[in-house]
Coordinates of C-alpha atoms in Angstrom, one line a residue:
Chain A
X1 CA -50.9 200.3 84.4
X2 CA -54.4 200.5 83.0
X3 CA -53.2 199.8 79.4
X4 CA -50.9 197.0 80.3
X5 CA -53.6 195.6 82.2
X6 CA -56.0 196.1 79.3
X7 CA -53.4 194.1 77.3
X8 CA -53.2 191.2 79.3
X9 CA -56.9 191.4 79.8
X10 CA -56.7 190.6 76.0
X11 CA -54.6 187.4 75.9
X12 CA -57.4 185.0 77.9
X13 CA -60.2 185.7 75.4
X14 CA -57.2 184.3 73.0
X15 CA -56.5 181.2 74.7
X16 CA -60.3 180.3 75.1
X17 CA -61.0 181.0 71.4
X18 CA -57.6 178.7 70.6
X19 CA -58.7 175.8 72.2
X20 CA -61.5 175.6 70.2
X21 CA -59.3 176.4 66.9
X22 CA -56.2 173.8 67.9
X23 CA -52.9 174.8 70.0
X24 CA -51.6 176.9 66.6
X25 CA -53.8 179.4 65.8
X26 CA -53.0 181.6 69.2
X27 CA -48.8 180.9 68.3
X28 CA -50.1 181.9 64.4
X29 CA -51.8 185.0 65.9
X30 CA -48.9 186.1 68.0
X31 CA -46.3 185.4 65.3
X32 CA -48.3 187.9 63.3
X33 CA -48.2 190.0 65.5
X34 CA -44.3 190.0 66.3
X35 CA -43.6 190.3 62.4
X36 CA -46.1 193.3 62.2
X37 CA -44.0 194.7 64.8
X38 CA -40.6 194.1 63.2
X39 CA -41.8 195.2 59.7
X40 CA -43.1 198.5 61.4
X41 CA -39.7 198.8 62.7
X42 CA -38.2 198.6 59.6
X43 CA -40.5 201.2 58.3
X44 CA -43.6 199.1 56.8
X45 CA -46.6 201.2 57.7
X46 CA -49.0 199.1 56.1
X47 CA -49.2 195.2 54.8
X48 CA -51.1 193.6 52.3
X49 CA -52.5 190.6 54.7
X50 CA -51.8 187.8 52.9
X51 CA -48.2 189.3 52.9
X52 CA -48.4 189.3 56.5
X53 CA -49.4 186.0 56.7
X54 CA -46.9 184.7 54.6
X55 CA -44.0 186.0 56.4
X56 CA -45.6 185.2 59.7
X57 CA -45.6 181.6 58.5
X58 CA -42.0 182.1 57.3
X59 CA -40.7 183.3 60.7
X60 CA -42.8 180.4 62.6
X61 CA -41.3 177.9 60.2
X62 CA -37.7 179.3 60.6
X63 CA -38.0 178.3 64.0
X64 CA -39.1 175.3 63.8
X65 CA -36.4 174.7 61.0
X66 CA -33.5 176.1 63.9
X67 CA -35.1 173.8 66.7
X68 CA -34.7 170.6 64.6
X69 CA -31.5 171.3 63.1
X70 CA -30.3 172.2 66.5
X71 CA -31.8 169.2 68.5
X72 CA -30.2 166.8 65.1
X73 CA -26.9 168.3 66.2
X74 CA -27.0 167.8 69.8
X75 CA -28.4 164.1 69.0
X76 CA -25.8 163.6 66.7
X77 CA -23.3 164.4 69.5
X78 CA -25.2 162.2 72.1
X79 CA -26.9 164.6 74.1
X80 CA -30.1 165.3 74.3
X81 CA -30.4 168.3 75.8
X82 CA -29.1 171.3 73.2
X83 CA -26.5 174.3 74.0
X84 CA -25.4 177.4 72.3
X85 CA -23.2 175.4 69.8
X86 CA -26.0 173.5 68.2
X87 CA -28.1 176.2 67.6
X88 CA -25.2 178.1 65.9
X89 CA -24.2 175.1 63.8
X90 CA -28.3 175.1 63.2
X91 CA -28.5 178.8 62.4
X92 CA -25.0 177.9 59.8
X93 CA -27.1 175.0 58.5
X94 CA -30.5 177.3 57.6
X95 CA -28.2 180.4 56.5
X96 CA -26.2 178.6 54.1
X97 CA -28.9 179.2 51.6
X98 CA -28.1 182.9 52.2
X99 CA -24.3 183.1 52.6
X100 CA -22.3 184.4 55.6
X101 CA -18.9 185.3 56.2
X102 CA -16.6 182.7 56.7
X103 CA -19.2 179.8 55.5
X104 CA -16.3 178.4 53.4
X105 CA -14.5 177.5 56.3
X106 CA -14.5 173.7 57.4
X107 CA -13.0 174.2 60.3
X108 CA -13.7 177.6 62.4
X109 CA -14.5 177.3 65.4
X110 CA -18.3 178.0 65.9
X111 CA -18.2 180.7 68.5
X112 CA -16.1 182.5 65.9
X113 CA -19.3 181.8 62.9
X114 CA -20.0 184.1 60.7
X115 CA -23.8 183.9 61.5
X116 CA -22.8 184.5 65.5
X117 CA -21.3 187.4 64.1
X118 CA -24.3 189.3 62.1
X119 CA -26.3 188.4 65.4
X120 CA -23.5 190.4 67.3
X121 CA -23.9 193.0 65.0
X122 CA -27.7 192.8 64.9
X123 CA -28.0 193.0 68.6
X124 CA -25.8 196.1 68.5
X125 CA -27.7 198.0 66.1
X126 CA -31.7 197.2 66.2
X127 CA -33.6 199.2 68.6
X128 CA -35.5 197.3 71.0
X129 CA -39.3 196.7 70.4
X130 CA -40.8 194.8 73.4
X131 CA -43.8 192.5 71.8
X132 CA -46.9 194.1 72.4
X133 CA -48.7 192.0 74.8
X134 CA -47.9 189.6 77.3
X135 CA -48.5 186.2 76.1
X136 CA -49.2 183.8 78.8
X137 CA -47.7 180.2 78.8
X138 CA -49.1 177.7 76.3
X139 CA -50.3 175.9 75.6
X140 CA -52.3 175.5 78.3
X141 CA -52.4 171.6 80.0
X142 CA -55.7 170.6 80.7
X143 CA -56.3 168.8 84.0
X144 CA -58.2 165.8 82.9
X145 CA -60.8 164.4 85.8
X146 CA -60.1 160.7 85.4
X147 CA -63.1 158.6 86.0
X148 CA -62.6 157.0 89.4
X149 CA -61.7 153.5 89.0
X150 CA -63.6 150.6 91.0
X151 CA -61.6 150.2 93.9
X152 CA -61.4 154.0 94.7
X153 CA -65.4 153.6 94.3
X154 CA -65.8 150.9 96.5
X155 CA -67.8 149.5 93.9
X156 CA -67.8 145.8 93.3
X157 CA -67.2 145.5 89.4
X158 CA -70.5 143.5 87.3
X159 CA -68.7 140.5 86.8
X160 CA -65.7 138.6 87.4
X161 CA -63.9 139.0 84.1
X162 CA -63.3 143.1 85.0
X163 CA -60.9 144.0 87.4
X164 CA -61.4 146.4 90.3
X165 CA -58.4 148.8 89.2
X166 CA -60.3 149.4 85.6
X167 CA -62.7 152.9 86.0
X168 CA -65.8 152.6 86.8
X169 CA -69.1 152.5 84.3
X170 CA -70.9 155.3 84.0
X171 CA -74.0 156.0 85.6
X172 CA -76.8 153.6 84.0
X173 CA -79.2 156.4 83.4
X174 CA -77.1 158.2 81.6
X175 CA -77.3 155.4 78.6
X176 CA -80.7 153.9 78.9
X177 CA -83.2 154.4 76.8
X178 CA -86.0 156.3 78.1
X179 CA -89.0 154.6 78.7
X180 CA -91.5 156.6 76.7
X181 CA -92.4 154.7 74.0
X182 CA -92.7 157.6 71.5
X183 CA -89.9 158.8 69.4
X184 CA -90.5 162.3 70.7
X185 CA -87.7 163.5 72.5
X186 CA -88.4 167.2 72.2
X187 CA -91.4 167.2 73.9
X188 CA -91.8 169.0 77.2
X189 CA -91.9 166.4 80.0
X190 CA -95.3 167.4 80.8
X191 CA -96.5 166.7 77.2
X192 CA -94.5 163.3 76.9
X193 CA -96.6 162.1 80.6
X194 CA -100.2 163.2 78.9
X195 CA -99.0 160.9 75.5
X196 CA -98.1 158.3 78.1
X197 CA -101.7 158.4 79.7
X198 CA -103.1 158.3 75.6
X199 CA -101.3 156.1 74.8
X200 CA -102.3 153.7 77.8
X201 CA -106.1 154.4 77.0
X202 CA -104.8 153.6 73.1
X203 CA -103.5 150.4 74.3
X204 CA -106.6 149.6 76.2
X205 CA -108.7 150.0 73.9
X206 CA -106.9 148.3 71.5
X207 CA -106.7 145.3 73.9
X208 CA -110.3 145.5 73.7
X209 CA -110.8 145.6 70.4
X210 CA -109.0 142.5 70.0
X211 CA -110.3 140.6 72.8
X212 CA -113.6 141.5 71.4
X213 CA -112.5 140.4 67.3
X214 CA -111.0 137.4 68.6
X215 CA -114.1 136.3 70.1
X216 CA -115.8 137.0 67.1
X217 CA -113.4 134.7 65.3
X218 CA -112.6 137.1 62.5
X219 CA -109.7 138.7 64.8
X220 CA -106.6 135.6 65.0
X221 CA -104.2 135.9 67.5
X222 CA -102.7 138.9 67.0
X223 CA -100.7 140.5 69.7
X224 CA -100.1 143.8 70.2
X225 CA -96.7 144.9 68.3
X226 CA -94.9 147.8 69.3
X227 CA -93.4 149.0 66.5
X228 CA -93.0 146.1 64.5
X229 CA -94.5 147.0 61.5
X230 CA -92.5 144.3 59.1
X231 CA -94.3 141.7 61.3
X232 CA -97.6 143.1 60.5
X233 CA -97.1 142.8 57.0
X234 CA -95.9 139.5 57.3
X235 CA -98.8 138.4 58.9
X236 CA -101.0 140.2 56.2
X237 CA -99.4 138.2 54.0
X238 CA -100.3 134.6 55.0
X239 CA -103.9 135.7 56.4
X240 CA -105.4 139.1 56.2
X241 CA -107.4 138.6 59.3
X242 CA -104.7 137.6 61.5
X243 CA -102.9 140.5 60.9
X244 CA -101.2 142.5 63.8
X245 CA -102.7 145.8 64.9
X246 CA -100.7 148.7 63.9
X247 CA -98.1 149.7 65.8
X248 CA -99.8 151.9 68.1
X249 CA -96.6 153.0 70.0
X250 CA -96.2 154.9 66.8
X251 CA -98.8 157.0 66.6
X252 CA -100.8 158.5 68.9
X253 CA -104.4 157.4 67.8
X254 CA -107.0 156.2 69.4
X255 CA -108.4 153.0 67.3
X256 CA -108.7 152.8 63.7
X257 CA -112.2 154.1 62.5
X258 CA -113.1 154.2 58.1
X259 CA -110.1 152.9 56.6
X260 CA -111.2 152.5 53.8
X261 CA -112.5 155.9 53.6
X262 CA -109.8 156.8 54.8
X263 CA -107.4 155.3 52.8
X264 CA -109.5 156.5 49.7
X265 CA -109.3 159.7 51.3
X266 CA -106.0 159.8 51.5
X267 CA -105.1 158.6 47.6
X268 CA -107.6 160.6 46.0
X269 CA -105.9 163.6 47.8
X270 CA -102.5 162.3 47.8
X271 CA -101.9 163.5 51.4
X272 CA -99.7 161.0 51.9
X273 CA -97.3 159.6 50.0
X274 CA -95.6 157.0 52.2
X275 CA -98.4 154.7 52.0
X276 CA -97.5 151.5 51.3
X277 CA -100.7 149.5 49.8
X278 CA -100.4 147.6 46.3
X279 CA -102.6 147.9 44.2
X280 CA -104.2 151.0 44.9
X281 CA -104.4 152.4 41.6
X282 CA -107.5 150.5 40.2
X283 CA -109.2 151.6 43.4
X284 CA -108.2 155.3 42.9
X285 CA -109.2 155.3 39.5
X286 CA -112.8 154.5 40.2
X287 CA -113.2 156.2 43.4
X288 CA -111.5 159.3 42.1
X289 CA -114.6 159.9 40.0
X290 CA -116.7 159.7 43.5
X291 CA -113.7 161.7 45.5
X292 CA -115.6 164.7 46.0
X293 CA -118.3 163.7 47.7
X294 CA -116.9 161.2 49.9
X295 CA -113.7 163.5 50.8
X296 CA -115.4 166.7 51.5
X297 CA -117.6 164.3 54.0
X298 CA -114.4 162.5 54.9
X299 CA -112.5 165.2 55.7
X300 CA -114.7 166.8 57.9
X301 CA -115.0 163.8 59.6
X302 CA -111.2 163.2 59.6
X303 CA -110.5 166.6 60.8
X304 CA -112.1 165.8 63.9
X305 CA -110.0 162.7 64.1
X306 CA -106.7 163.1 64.7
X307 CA -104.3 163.4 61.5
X308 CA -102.4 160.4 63.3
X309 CA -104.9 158.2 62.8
X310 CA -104.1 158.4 58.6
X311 CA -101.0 157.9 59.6
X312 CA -102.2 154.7 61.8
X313 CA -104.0 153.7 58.8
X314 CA -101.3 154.5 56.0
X315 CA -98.7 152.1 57.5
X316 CA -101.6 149.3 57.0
X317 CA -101.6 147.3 54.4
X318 CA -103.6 147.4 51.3
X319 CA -107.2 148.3 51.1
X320 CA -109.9 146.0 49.4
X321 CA -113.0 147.9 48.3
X322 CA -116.2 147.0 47.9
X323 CA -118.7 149.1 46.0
X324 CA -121.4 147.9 47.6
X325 CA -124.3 148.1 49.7
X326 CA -122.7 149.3 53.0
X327 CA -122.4 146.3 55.3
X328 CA -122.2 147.1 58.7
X329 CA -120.4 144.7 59.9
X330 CA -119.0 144.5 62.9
X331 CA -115.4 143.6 63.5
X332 CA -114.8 142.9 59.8
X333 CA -111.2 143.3 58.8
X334 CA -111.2 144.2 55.0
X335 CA -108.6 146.8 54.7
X336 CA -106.1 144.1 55.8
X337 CA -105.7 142.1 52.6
X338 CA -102.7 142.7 50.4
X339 CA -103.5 141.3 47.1
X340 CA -106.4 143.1 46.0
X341 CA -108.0 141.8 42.4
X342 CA -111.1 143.7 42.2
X343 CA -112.5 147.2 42.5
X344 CA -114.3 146.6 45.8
X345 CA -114.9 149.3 47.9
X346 CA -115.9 147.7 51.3
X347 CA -117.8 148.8 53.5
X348 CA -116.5 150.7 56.4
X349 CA -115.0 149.3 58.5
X350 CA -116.7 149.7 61.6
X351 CA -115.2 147.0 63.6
X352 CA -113.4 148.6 65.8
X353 CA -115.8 149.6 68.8
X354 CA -113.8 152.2 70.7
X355 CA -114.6 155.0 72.8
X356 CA -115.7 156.9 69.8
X357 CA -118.4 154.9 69.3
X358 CA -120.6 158.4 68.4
X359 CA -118.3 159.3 66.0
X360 CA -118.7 156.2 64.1
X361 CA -122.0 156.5 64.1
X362 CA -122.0 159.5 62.4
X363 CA -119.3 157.9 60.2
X364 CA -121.5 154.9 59.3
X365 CA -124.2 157.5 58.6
X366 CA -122.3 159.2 56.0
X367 CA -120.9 156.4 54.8
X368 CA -124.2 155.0 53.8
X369 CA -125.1 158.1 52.1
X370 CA -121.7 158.3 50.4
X371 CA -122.1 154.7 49.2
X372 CA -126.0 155.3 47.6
X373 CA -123.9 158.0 45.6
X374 CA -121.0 155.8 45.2
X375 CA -123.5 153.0 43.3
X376 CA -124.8 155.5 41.1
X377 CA -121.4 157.2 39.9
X378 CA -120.4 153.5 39.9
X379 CA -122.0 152.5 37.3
X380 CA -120.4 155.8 34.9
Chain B
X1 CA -6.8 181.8 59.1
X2 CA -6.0 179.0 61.2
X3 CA -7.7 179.3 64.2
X4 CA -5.5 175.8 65.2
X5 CA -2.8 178.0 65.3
X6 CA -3.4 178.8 68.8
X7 CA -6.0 177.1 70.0
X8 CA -6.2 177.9 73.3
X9 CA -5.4 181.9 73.3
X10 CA -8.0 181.9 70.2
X11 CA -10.9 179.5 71.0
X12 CA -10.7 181.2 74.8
X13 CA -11.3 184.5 73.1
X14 CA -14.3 183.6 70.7
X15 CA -15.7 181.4 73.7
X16 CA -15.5 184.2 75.6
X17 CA -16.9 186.7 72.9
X18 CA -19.7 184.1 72.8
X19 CA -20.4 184.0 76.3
X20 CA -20.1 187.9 76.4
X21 CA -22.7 188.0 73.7
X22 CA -25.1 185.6 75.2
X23 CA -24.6 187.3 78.4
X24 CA -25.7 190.7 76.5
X25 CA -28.7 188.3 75.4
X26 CA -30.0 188.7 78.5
X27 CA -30.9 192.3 78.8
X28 CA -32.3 192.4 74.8
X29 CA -36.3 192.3 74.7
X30 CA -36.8 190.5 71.2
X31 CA -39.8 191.2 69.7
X32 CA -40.8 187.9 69.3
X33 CA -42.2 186.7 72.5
X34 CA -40.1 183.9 74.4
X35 CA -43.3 182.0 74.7
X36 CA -44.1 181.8 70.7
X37 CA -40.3 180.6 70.3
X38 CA -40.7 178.4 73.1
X39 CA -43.7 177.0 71.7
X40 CA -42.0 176.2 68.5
X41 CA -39.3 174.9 69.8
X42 CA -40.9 172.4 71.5
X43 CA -42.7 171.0 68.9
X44 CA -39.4 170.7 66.9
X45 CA -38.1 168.4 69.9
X46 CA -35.7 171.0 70.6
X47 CA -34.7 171.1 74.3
X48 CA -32.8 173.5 76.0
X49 CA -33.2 175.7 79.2
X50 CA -32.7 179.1 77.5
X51 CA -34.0 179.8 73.9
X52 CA -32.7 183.5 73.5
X53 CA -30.0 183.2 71.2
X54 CA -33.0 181.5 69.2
X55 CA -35.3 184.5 69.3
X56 CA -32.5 186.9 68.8
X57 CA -31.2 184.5 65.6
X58 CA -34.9 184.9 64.4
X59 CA -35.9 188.4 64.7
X60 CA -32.9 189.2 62.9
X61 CA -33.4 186.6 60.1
X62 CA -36.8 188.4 59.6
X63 CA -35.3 191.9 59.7
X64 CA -32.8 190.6 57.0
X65 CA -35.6 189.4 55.0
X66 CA -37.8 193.2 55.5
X67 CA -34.6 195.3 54.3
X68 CA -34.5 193.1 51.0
X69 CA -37.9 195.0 50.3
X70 CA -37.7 197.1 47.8
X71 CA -39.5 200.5 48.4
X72 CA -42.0 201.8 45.9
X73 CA -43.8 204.5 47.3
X74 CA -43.1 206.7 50.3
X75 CA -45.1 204.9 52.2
X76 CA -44.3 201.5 52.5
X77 CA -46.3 198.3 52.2
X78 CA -45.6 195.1 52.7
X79 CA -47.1 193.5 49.3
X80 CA -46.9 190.1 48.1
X81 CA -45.1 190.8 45.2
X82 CA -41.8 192.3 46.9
X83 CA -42.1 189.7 49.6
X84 CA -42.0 186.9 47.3
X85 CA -39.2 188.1 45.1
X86 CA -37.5 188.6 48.7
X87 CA -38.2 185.1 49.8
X88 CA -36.9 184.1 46.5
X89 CA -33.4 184.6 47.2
X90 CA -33.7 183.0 50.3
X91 CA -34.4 179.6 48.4
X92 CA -38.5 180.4 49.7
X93 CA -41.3 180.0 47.0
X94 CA -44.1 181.8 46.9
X95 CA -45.9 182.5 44.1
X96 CA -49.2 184.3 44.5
X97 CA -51.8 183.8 42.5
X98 CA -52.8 186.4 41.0
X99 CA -56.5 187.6 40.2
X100 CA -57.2 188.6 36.5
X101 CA -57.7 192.7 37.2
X102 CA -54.9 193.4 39.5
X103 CA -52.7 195.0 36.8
X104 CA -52.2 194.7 32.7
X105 CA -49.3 192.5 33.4
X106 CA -51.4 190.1 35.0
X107 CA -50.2 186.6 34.2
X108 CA -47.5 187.3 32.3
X109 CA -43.8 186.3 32.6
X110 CA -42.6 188.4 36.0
X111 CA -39.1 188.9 34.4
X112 CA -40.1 190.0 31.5
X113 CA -42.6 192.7 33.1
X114 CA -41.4 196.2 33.2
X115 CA -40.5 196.5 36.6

């Protein structure tokens, strides 16, 4: 009892791992099984398994052979529904290859085949091997949960043109797009509510910034762009100063501060290479010579920053550089003009008052210095 | 020889030789399970309420096919090589492809190896 029970036990783990395969691979299983058990019989005691496989596939297909010679006969006689004398004309059919007695015979009657006859005689003589396990019905039909329709609902359908028998939509929350504006959708919940909140101070600040530029004139009217980073550029394009703010909803960053530096930074290190800014190269050239300096300031500076804030910066457009006395200018946009034609390291670009203000401070500070060595080296 | 001879003495016996038989089906345990057959069966189209005859028809197919085996060693296995010449006679193709170390004949003409 235990082993038959162990047996059976056997079969569901078969059915679960079938579904996954397709509804053959438990039938291929078992038919390799049964042939095992024959060949045994016979007095095999061990098989090659490609052997195995082969006559398993023989003995599945010779099945499927008798079953459609057997359901052509019975179709052919206008039934549909197949008896004992279609499968013997089926089994003559498949054994003609082979030969049996009496083949030559047009017109013998069929309970009288030759093939009939070597079952008779198989039946007789084989000892009886049971197939090892039990194999449960398949394959298995799989209650499907329709979706309810409308009317069983008691919903009204959205709209005349749909009908009240058609099934319902699915829930709405299961295809709307979340509301967090950050393409972060592995983040913990908690996480993605504290990028919300930075990114609302972000925004404010930015709204700031602009309200601020704008009054100062330099700033046109820019709006904020979510994400729209083509639009940016076009607006670069026509007028440098009227371009849009970055995209903030892309990175979480507080305001801009040193893009230029930055931007230098980030050529003469080559941190990142998906900057798009033409005609960069004159400006690396020279400022390569003065990299040290300014990046070993810069990155400490950076480093205290946010790395997102490059990354702010990078998707801007190109950088014009003054080598200059450093102008502290207030709201002065030069890192938004595309065509660049001369070396010109501008200032930094401290427009941007944000919440950071210290920082910047410290940033103009070592710009300054920066730029006294920048002139010198300049002129190498 | 002519079974038309008498028809209905001769056609009553095999009918009822047949129906003995499939009676007698009853009682045999095939080793192939009912439910692989059944399975089969049903993708073939075939339809019928009682698919023993089918089961018994195939096992002994099979057995036919083991006997043709010819035996090398005491102890029997069920290579590729004897199975294909087997399934060759019953009009079934296999060739096995064969990889380069498995013997000195490798690759050449299987009737003129030394068998």
């Amino acid at each position: 009892m235990s082993d038959g029970g162990r047996e059976s036990e056997r079969e569901p783990e078969k059915p679960a791992r079938q579904k996954r395969a397709g509804g053959d691979e438990l039938a291929r299983a078992a038919s390799r099984l049964a042939v095992a058990q024959i060949c045994e019989s016979q007095g095999f005691q061990t098989f090659q398994h490609s052997a195995l496989e082969t006559l398993s596939d023989v003995a599945v297909r010779y099945i499927y052979d008798i079953g459609k010679t057997a359901n052509f006969y019975a179709n052919l006689s206008g039934r549909t529904e197949c008896n004992a004398f279609d499968i013997i004309q089926g089994l003559e059919d498949l054994g003609l290859a082979q030969g049996f007695l009496g083949a030559s015979d047009i017109e013998h009657c069929l309970a009288n085949s030759g093939t009939v006859k070597e079952l008779v005689q198989y039946v007789d003589e084989a000892e009886k091997i049971p197939f090892a396990y039990s194999l449960p019905q398949f394959p298995v039909a799989i209650d499907r949960k329709l979706t309810p329709s409308f009317l069983q609902i008691g919903e009204e359908p959205p709209g005349e043109h749909i009908p009240a028998w058609l099934p319902a939509f699915p829930d709405p929350s299961t295809y709307a797009p979340s509301s967090s504006r950050i393409e972060r959708s592995t983040e913990p919940p908690t996480a993605k509510i504290d990028q919300e909140s930075r990114n609302r101070k972000v925004e404010r600040s930015l709204l700031n910034l602009h309200q601020r530029l704008a009054c100062s004139g330099l700033e046109g009217p820019s709006v904020v762009n979510h994400g729209d980073a083509t639009k940016a550029k076009q607006a670069v394009g026509s007028n440098p100063f009227l371009a849009a703010p970055l995209q903030f909803g892309e990175k979480e960053v507080s305001p801009v501060l040193l893009p230029a530096k930055v931007k230098l930074l980030n050529e003469a290190t080559m941190r990142n290479p998906s900057m798009e800014n033409h005609g960069r190269d004159n400006h690396v050239s020279v400022l390569e010579a003065l990299a040290p300096d300014i990046e070993a300031m810069e990155i400490r500076l950076l480093d205290s920053e946010e790395k997102e804030k490059e990354g702010l910066l990078n998707s801007r457009p190109a950088v014009q550089f003054k080598i200059g006395i450093g102008r502290k200018s207030l709201g002065t946009m030069h890192d938004l003009s595309l065509q660049k034609k001369s070396f010109e390291v501008t200032s930094p670009w401290f427009g941007r008052e944000n919440e950071k203000d210290d920082k910047k401070m410290r940033a103009e500070k070592i710009l300054k210095e920066s730029m006294g060595h920048t002139q010198e080296l300049g002129h190498l | 020889m002519n079974h038309n001879q008498q028809p209905g003495d001769g056609t009553h016996e095999d009918d009822a030789a047949l129906s003995d038989f499939l009676a007698s089906l009853m009682d045999y345990t095939p080793t192939i399970p009912d439910e692989l057959v059944e399975h089969y069966l049903a993708k073939s189209g075939f339809q019928c309420p009682d698919v023993r005859l089918q089961c018994k028809a195939r096992q002994a197919a099979v057995v036919k096919d083991k006997r043709d085996k010819q035996q090398k060693d005491k102890r029997l296995i069920l290579t590729m090589e004897d199975l294909s010449r087997a399934l060759r006679e019953y009009g079934v193709n296999v060739k096995h492809q064969e990889y380069f170390a498995d013997s000195p004949s490798t690759g050449m003409d299987p009737a003129s190896r030394d068998e």
